[in-house]
CSV table of C-alpha atoms and ligand atoms in Angstrom, one decimal:
chain,number,residue,atom,x,y,z
A,1159,UNK,CA,55.4,113.9,114.1
A,1160,UNK,CA,51.8,114.6,114.8
A,1161,UNK,CA,52.0,118.2,116.0
A,1162,UNK,CA,49.2,119.0,118.5
A,1163,UNK,CA,49.1,115.5,119.6
A,1164,UNK,CA,50.6,116.8,122.9
A,1165,UNK,CA,50.9,113.5,124.5
A,1166,UNK,CA,52.3,114.8,127.7
A,1167,UNK,CA,51.1,112.6,130.6
A,1168,UNK,CA,49.1,115.3,132.4
A,1169,UNK,CA,47.2,116.5,129.5
A,1170,UNK,CA,43.5,117.0,130.2
A,1171,UNK,CA,43.6,116.1,133.9
A,1172,UNK,CA,45.7,118.2,136.3
A,1173,UNK,CA,44.0,117.0,139.4
A,1174,UNK,CA,44.4,113.2,139.9
A,1175,UNK,CA,48.0,112.5,140.9
A,1176,UNK,CA,50.0,110.3,138.6
A,1177,UNK,CA,52.4,107.6,139.7
A,1178,UNK,CA,55.7,107.5,137.9
A,1179,UNK,CA,57.6,104.2,138.4
A,1180,UNK,CA,61.3,104.1,138.4
A,1181,UNK,CA,62.9,101.7,135.9
A,1182,UNK,CA,66.7,101.8,136.3
A,1183,UNK,CA,68.5,100.2,133.4
A,1184,UNK,CA,71.9,100.7,135.0
A,1185,UNK,CA,74.2,97.7,135.4
A,1186,UNK,CA,74.3,98.1,139.1
A,1187,UNK,CA,70.5,97.4,139.2
A,1188,UNK,CA,70.9,94.0,137.6
A,1189,UNK,CA,72.8,91.0,139.0
A,1190,UNK,CA,75.2,90.5,135.9
A,1191,UNK,CA,74.8,93.8,134.2
A,1192,UNK,CA,74.5,91.9,131.0
A,1193,UNK,CA,72.8,93.7,128.1
A,1194,UNK,CA,70.3,90.8,127.3
A,1195,UNK,CA,69.4,90.1,130.8
A,1196,UNK,CA,68.9,93.7,131.6
A,1197,UNK,CA,66.3,94.1,128.8
A,1198,UNK,CA,64.5,91.1,130.0
A,1199,UNK,CA,64.6,92.3,133.6
A,1200,UNK,CA,63.4,95.8,132.5
A,1201,UNK,CA,60.4,94.4,130.6
A,1202,UNK,CA,59.3,92.2,133.4
A,1203,UNK,CA,59.8,95.0,135.9
A,1204,UNK,CA,57.7,97.3,133.6
A,1205,UNK,CA,55.0,94.6,133.3
A,1206,UNK,CA,54.8,94.3,137.1
A,1207,UNK,CA,54.5,98.1,137.4
A,1208,UNK,CA,51.6,98.1,135.0
A,1209,UNK,CA,49.9,95.4,137.0
A,1210,UNK,CA,50.4,97.7,140.1
A,1211,UNK,CA,48.7,100.5,138.3
A,1212,UNK,CA,51.6,102.8,137.2
A,1213,UNK,CA,50.7,105.8,135.1
A,1214,UNK,CA,54.3,106.6,133.7
A,1215,UNK,CA,57.4,104.5,133.6
A,1216,UNK,CA,60.7,106.5,134.0
A,1217,UNK,CA,63.5,104.7,132.2
A,1218,UNK,CA,67.1,105.8,133.4
A,1219,UNK,CA,70.3,104.5,132.1
A,1220,UNK,CA,72.6,106.7,134.2
A,1221,UNK,CA,72.8,106.6,138.0
A,1222,UNK,CA,72.8,110.1,139.3
A,1223,UNK,CA,73.6,109.2,142.9
A,1224,UNK,CA,76.0,111.6,144.6
A,1225,UNK,CA,79.6,111.0,143.4
A,1226,UNK,CA,78.5,109.0,140.4
A,1227,UNK,CA,80.9,109.5,137.4
A,1228,UNK,CA,79.3,110.6,134.1
A,1229,UNK,CA,78.2,107.8,131.8
A,1230,UNK,CA,79.4,108.0,128.2
A,1231,UNK,CA,76.8,108.6,125.5
A,1232,UNK,CA,77.2,105.4,123.6
A,1233,UNK,CA,76.7,103.3,126.8
A,1234,UNK,CA,73.6,105.2,127.8
A,1235,UNK,CA,72.1,104.7,124.4
A,1236,UNK,CA,72.9,101.0,124.4
A,1237,UNK,CA,71.2,100.6,127.7
A,1238,UNK,CA,68.2,102.8,127.2
A,1239,UNK,CA,67.1,102.6,123.5
A,1240,UNK,CA,66.3,98.9,123.5
A,1241,UNK,CA,64.1,99.4,126.6
A,1242,UNK,CA,62.3,102.4,125.1
A,1243,UNK,CA,61.5,100.5,121.9
A,1244,UNK,CA,60.5,97.5,123.9
A,1245,UNK,CA,58.1,99.6,126.1
A,1246,UNK,CA,56.8,102.2,123.5
A,1247,UNK,CA,53.4,100.6,123.1
A,1248,UNK,CA,53.2,98.7,126.3
A,1249,UNK,CA,50.5,100.9,127.7
A,1250,UNK,CA,51.5,103.6,130.3
A,1251,UNK,CA,53.3,106.8,129.3
A,1252,UNK,CA,57.0,106.3,129.0
A,1253,UNK,CA,59.5,108.9,130.2
A,1254,UNK,CA,63.3,108.9,129.8
A,1255,UNK,CA,65.5,110.2,132.6
A,1256,UNK,CA,68.4,111.9,130.8
A,1257,UNK,CA,70.3,115.1,130.5
A,1258,UNK,CA,72.1,114.3,127.2
A,1259,UNK,CA,70.6,116.0,124.1
A,1260,UNK,CA,71.5,113.1,121.8
A,1261,UNK,CA,69.6,110.6,124.1
A,1262,UNK,CA,66.6,113.0,124.1
A,1263,UNK,CA,66.6,113.1,120.3
A,1264,UNK,CA,66.7,109.3,119.9
A,1265,UNK,CA,64.2,108.9,122.7
A,1266,UNK,CA,61.8,111.2,120.9
A,1267,UNK,CA,62.2,109.2,117.7
A,1268,UNK,CA,61.4,106.2,119.8
A,1269,UNK,CA,58.2,107.8,120.8
A,1270,UNK,CA,58.6,108.7,124.4
A,1271,UNK,CA,55.9,110.6,126.1
A,1272,UNK,CA,58.2,112.7,128.5
A,1273,UNK,CA,61.8,113.7,128.9
A,1274,UNK,CA,62.8,114.0,132.5
A,1275,UNK,CA,66.0,116.1,132.7
A,1276,UNK,CA,67.7,116.3,136.1
A,1277,UNK,CA,69.8,119.2,134.6
A,1278,UNK,CA,66.8,121.3,133.5
A,1279,UNK,CA,67.7,121.2,129.8
A,1280,UNK,CA,70.8,123.4,130.4
A,1281,UNK,CA,73.2,121.2,128.3
A,1282,UNK,CA,74.1,122.8,125.1
A,1283,UNK,CA,71.7,121.5,122.4
A,1284,UNK,CA,69.1,120.2,124.9
A,1285,UNK,CA,66.4,122.7,124.0
A,1286,UNK,CA,67.0,122.2,120.3
A,1287,UNK,CA,66.7,118.5,120.9
A,1288,UNK,CA,63.2,118.7,122.4
A,1289,UNK,CA,61.7,121.9,120.8
A,1290,UNK,CA,60.2,120.3,117.7
A,1291,UNK,CA,58.3,117.5,119.5
A,1292,UNK,CA,55.2,117.2,121.6
A,1293,UNK,CA,56.3,115.2,124.6
A,1294,UNK,CA,56.2,116.4,128.1
A,1295,UNK,CA,59.3,118.0,129.6
A,1296,UNK,CA,60.2,117.8,133.3
A,1297,UNK,CA,62.6,120.6,134.5
A,1298,UNK,CA,64.3,119.5,137.7
A,1299,UNK,CA,66.4,121.8,140.0
A,1300,UNK,CA,70.0,120.6,140.8
A,1301,UNK,CA,72.7,122.6,142.5
A,1302,UNK,CA,76.0,121.8,140.9
A,1303,UNK,CA,76.3,118.3,139.4
A,1304,UNK,CA,76.0,114.7,140.7
A,1305,UNK,CA,79.7,114.4,141.3
A,1306,UNK,CA,79.9,117.6,143.5
A,1307,UNK,CA,76.3,118.4,144.6
A,1308,UNK,CA,76.3,116.9,148.0
A,1309,UNK,CA,79.8,118.1,149.1
A,1310,UNK,CA,78.5,121.3,150.7
A,1311,UNK,CA,75.0,122.3,149.5
A,1312,UNK,CA,74.3,125.9,150.5
A,1313,UNK,CA,71.6,128.5,149.9
A,1314,UNK,CA,70.6,131.9,151.2
A,1315,UNK,CA,67.0,130.9,150.8
A,1316,UNK,CA,66.6,127.4,149.2
A,1317,UNK,CA,62.9,127.8,148.3
A,1318,UNK,CA,63.4,131.3,146.7
A,1319,UNK,CA,66.5,130.1,144.8
A,1320,UNK,CA,64.8,126.9,143.5
A,1321,UNK,CA,61.8,128.9,142.4
A,1322,UNK,CA,64.0,131.5,140.7
A,1323,UNK,CA,65.9,128.7,138.9
A,1324,UNK,CA,62.7,127.0,137.7
A,1325,UNK,CA,61.1,130.3,136.6
A,1326,UNK,CA,64.2,131.2,134.5
A,1327,UNK,CA,64.1,127.7,132.8
A,1328,UNK,CA,60.4,128.0,132.1
A,1329,UNK,CA,61.0,131.4,130.6
A,1330,UNK,CA,64.0,130.2,128.5
A,1331,UNK,CA,62.1,127.1,127.2
A,1332,UNK,CA,59.0,129.0,126.3
A,1333,UNK,CA,61.0,131.8,124.7
A,1334,UNK,CA,62.6,129.2,122.6
A,1335,UNK,CA,59.1,128.3,121.3
A,1336,UNK,CA,58.2,125.4,123.6
A,1337,UNK,CA,54.5,125.2,124.4
A,1338,UNK,CA,54.2,125.8,128.3
A,1339,UNK,CA,51.6,123.1,128.5
A,1340,UNK,CA,54.3,120.5,127.9
A,1341,UNK,CA,56.3,121.6,131.0
A,1342,UNK,CA,56.4,120.3,134.6
A,1343,UNK,CA,58.8,121.2,137.4
A,1344,UNK,CA,60.6,119.4,140.0
A,1345,UNK,CA,62.5,120.7,143.1
A,1346,UNK,CA,65.0,117.9,142.8
A,1347,UNK,CA,65.1,116.4,146.3
A,1348,UNK,CA,68.6,115.3,147.2
A,1349,UNK,CA,70.2,117.1,144.2
A,1350,UNK,CA,72.5,119.5,146.0
A,1351,UNK,CA,70.4,119.8,149.2
A,1352,UNK,CA,70.8,119.0,152.9
A,1353,UNK,CA,68.0,117.2,154.6
A,1354,UNK,CA,66.8,120.6,155.9
A,1355,UNK,CA,66.7,122.1,152.5
A,1356,UNK,CA,64.8,119.0,151.2
A,1357,UNK,CA,62.1,119.4,153.8
A,1358,UNK,CA,61.9,123.2,153.3
A,1359,UNK,CA,61.2,122.4,149.7
A,1360,UNK,CA,58.7,119.7,150.3
A,1361,UNK,CA,56.9,122.0,152.7
A,1362,UNK,CA,56.8,124.6,149.9
A,1363,UNK,CA,55.3,122.4,147.3
A,1364,UNK,CA,52.2,124.4,147.2
A,1365,UNK,CA,54.1,127.7,146.9
A,1366,UNK,CA,56.2,126.3,143.9
A,1367,UNK,CA,53.0,125.3,142.2
A,1368,UNK,CA,51.3,128.7,143.0
A,1369,UNK,CA,54.2,130.8,141.8
A,1370,UNK,CA,55.2,128.8,138.7
A,1371,UNK,CA,51.8,127.6,137.6
A,1372,UNK,CA,52.9,124.4,136.0
A,1373,UNK,CA,52.4,120.8,137.2
A,1374,UNK,CA,54.9,119.6,139.9
A,1375,UNK,CA,56.8,116.3,140.0
A,1376,UNK,CA,58.0,115.1,143.4
A,1377,UNK,CA,60.8,112.4,143.6
A,1378,UNK,CA,61.7,111.6,147.2
A,1379,UNK,CA,61.2,107.8,147.1
A,1380,UNK,CA,63.6,105.9,149.4
A,1381,UNK,CA,66.0,109.0,149.5
A,1382,UNK,CA,68.2,110.0,152.4
A,1383,UNK,CA,65.6,112.6,153.4
A,1384,UNK,CA,63.3,109.8,154.2
A,1385,UNK,CA,66.0,107.8,156.0
A,1386,UNK,CA,66.9,111.0,158.0
A,1387,UNK,CA,63.5,111.2,159.7
A,1388,UNK,CA,62.6,107.4,160.0
A,1389,UNK,CA,66.1,106.1,160.8
A,1390,UNK,CA,65.5,103.3,158.2
A,1391,UNK,CA,67.9,101.9,155.7
A,1392,UNK,CA,67.1,102.3,151.9
A,1393,UNK,CA,65.3,98.9,151.7
A,1394,UNK,CA,63.0,99.8,154.6
A,1395,UNK,CA,61.8,103.3,153.4
A,1396,UNK,CA,58.6,102.4,151.5
A,1397,UNK,CA,56.2,103.5,154.2
A,1398,UNK,CA,58.2,106.7,154.7
A,1399,UNK,CA,58.3,107.3,150.9
A,1400,UNK,CA,54.5,106.9,150.7
A,1401,UNK,CA,54.1,109.3,153.4
A,1402,UNK,CA,56.3,111.8,151.6
A,1403,UNK,CA,54.4,111.3,148.4
A,1404,UNK,CA,51.1,112.1,150.1
A,1405,UNK,CA,52.6,115.1,151.7
A,1406,UNK,CA,53.5,116.4,148.2
A,1407,UNK,CA,50.2,115.4,146.6
A,1408,UNK,CA,48.2,117.1,149.5
A,1409,UNK,CA,49.9,120.3,148.4
A,1410,UNK,CA,49.1,119.8,144.8
A,1411,UNK,CA,51.9,117.7,143.3
A,1412,UNK,CA,50.7,116.1,140.1
A,1413,UNK,CA,53.3,113.3,139.7
A,1414,UNK,CA,55.2,111.3,142.2
A,1415,UNK,CA,58.3,109.4,141.2
A,1416,UNK,CA,58.5,106.2,143.1
A,1417,UNK,CA,60.1,102.7,143.5
A,1418,UNK,CA,57.1,101.2,145.3
A,1419,UNK,CA,54.3,101.5,142.7
A,1420,UNK,CA,51.7,99.2,144.2
A,1421,UNK,CA,51.9,100.7,147.6
A,1422,UNK,CA,51.8,104.3,146.4
A,1423,UNK,CA,48.8,103.6,144.0
A,1424,UNK,CA,46.8,102.1,146.9
A,1425,UNK,CA,47.7,105.0,149.3
A,1426,UNK,CA,46.7,107.5,146.7
A,1427,UNK,CA,43.4,105.8,145.9
A,1428,UNK,CA,42.4,105.8,149.6
A,1429,UNK,CA,43.8,109.3,150.2
A,1430,UNK,CA,42.0,110.7,147.2
A,1431,UNK,CA,38.7,108.9,148.2
A,1432,UNK,CA,38.8,110.6,151.5
A,1433,UNK,CA,40.1,114.1,150.5
A,1434,UNK,CA,38.3,116.9,148.8
A,1435,UNK,CA,40.4,117.2,145.7
A,1436,UNK,CA,38.9,120.5,144.5
A,1437,UNK,CA,41.6,122.9,145.4
B,1052,7PJ,N1,62.5,114.3,137.8
B,1052,7PJ,C1,63.3,113.7,138.7
B,1052,7PJ,N2,64.1,112.7,138.2
B,1052,7PJ,C2,64.9,112.0,139.2
B,1052,7PJ,N3,65.9,111.1,138.9
B,1052,7PJ,C3,66.4,110.8,140.1
B,1052,7PJ,S1,67.6,109.5,140.3
B,1052,7PJ,C4,67.9,109.5,142.1
B,1052,7PJ,C5,67.0,108.7,142.8
B,1052,7PJ,O1,65.9,108.2,142.3
B,1052,7PJ,O2,67.3,108.4,144.0
B,1052,7PJ,N4,65.8,111.4,141.2
B,1052,7PJ,C6,64.9,112.2,140.5
B,1052,7PJ,C7,63.9,113.2,141.1
B,1052,7PJ,O3,63.9,113.5,142.2
B,1052,7PJ,N5,63.2,113.9,140.1
């Protein structure tokens, strides 16, 4: 490990928004779910995202849609590790979307640039898994867990409670010896939130950044919060998702996690050309 390499994707430039492309390596994202085909598909999808201008590729082996059953560790490793090794030197930063400490450990050995944990590194062993490395760490807020989170999301004050959660996680990770420069936060759109909660959080993007003083990742691409205000099904939510990404970036979000890389990259180029980025 080259300590001090600090290869987290936002190192050096915390102004230009980065585009994180979603690379699902779950069977339901491939026709036959076969191992070999899924690796081929994953690599060609990654190559397309690179042509489209992606900054970070987020590799996820477990679907975390509401109600999804947990995925056994071995299956997640079988899906994700071949892809991480295949992409490790392909160009853009590589992130792994996992909450399992063992997957984090193996991903770090495979050279990932970022660990994206929807569970905010709360699993036993998660902090130990990532402490002695130099990759970026995304701490996301989730109420409850994927199997139960959308049954009855409730908050007294969703913005205050999400800020308090993220503040506690930042404090816990830094107290464990993790360099704060490695950290980014994420309000977790759709993870234990109603549509109203999601938009309250989106409108509070600037407040989260100001209060927590770490880069913020926004992941609302094609989610039900986009469907709710456009009336569009998931396959017609690209424009709405781009609109949501710009709403987050306009308030200071540094990373947007999206399905539609080319469109988001173009939208950001024009928006950034026409907007005074000096905040
Ligand atoms: N950091 C982060 N990771 C994520 N992984 C997913 S999976 C669900 C989906 O893409 O619809 N969402 C998010 C998100 O919002 N933030």
